[in-house]
Short mmCIF file of C-alpha atoms in Angstrom, two decimals:
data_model
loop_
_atom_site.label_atom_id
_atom_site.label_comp_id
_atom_site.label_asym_id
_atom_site.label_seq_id
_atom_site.Cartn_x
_atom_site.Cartn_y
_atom_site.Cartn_z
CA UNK A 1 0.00 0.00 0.00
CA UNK A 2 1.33 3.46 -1.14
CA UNK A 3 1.09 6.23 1.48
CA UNK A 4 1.99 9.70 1.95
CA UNK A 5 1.35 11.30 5.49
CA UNK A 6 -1.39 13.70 5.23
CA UNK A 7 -0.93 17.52 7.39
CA UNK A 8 -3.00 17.91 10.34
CA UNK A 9 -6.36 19.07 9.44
CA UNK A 10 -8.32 21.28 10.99
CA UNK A 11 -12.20 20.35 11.34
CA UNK A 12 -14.45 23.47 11.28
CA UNK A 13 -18.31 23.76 11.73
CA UNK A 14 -20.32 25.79 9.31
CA UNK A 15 -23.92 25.51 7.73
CA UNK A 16 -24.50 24.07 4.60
CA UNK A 17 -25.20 27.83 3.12
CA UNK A 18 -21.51 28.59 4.21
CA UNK A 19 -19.11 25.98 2.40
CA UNK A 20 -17.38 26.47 -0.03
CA UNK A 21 -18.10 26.11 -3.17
CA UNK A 22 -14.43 25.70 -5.16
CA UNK A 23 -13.72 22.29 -6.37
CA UNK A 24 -13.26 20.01 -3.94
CA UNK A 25 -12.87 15.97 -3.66
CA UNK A 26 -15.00 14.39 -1.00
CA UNK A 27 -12.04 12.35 0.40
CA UNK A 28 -13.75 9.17 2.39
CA UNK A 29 -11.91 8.78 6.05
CA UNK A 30 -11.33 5.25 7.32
CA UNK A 31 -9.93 4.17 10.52
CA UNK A 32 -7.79 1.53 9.24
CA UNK A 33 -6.58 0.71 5.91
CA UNK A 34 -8.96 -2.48 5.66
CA UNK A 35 -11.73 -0.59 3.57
CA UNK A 36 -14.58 -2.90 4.71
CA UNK A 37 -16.46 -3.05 7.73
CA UNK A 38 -20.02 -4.43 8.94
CA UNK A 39 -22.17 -2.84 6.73
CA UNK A 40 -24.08 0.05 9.49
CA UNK A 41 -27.78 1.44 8.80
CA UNK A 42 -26.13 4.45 7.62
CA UNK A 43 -25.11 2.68 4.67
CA UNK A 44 -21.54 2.96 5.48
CA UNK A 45 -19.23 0.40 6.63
CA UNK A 46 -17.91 0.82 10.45
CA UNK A 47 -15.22 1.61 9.39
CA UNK A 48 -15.77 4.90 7.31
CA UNK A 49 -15.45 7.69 9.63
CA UNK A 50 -16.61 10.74 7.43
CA UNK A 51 -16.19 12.57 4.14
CA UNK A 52 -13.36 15.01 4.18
CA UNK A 53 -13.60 18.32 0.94
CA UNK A 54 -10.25 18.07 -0.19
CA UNK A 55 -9.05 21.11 -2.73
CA UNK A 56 -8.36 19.66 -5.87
CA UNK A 57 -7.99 21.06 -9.17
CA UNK A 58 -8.58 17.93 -10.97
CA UNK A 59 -11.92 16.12 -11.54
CA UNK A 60 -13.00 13.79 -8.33
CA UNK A 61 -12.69 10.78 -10.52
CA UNK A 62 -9.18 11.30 -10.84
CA UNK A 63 -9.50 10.90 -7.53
CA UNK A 64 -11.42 8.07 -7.34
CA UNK A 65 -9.99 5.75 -10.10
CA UNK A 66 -6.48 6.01 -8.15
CA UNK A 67 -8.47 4.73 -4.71
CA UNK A 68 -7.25 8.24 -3.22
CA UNK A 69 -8.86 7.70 0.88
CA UNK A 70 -7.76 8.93 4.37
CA UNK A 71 -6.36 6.53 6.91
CA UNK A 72 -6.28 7.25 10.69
CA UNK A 73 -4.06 4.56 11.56
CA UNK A 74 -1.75 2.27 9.04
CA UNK A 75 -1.86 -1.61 9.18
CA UNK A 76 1.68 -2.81 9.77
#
């Protein structure tokens, strides 16, 4: 597994009317690097934490097709 440590992010709450609206990829967060979980009634597997708007200047399925995701801890 490629991996490039990611900068400390800072989470801020706003309403919906006050994001941003530049391009952005909705990075999924995991907790580990195991991308499957019990499926929750969410929808989401336990182990997807959130969506994180990355600033991208590229399309999100550039993103996407290259499995781009956020990992709070590495499996060793």
């Amino acid at each position: 597994v490629l991996f490039v440590p990611a900068p400390c992010i800072r989470l801020k709450p706003k309403m919906a009317d006050q994001l941003s609206t530049t391009n952005h990829y909705n990075c999924p967060l995991y907790r580990t690097a195991e991308r499957r979980g019990t499926l929750a009634t969410t929808g989401h597997s336990t182990n997807f934490v959130m969506f994180v708007k990355m600033p991208t200047d590229q399309a999100a399925s550039h993103w996407i097709m290259r499995g781009v995701a956020l990992l709070s801890a590495l499996s060793d």
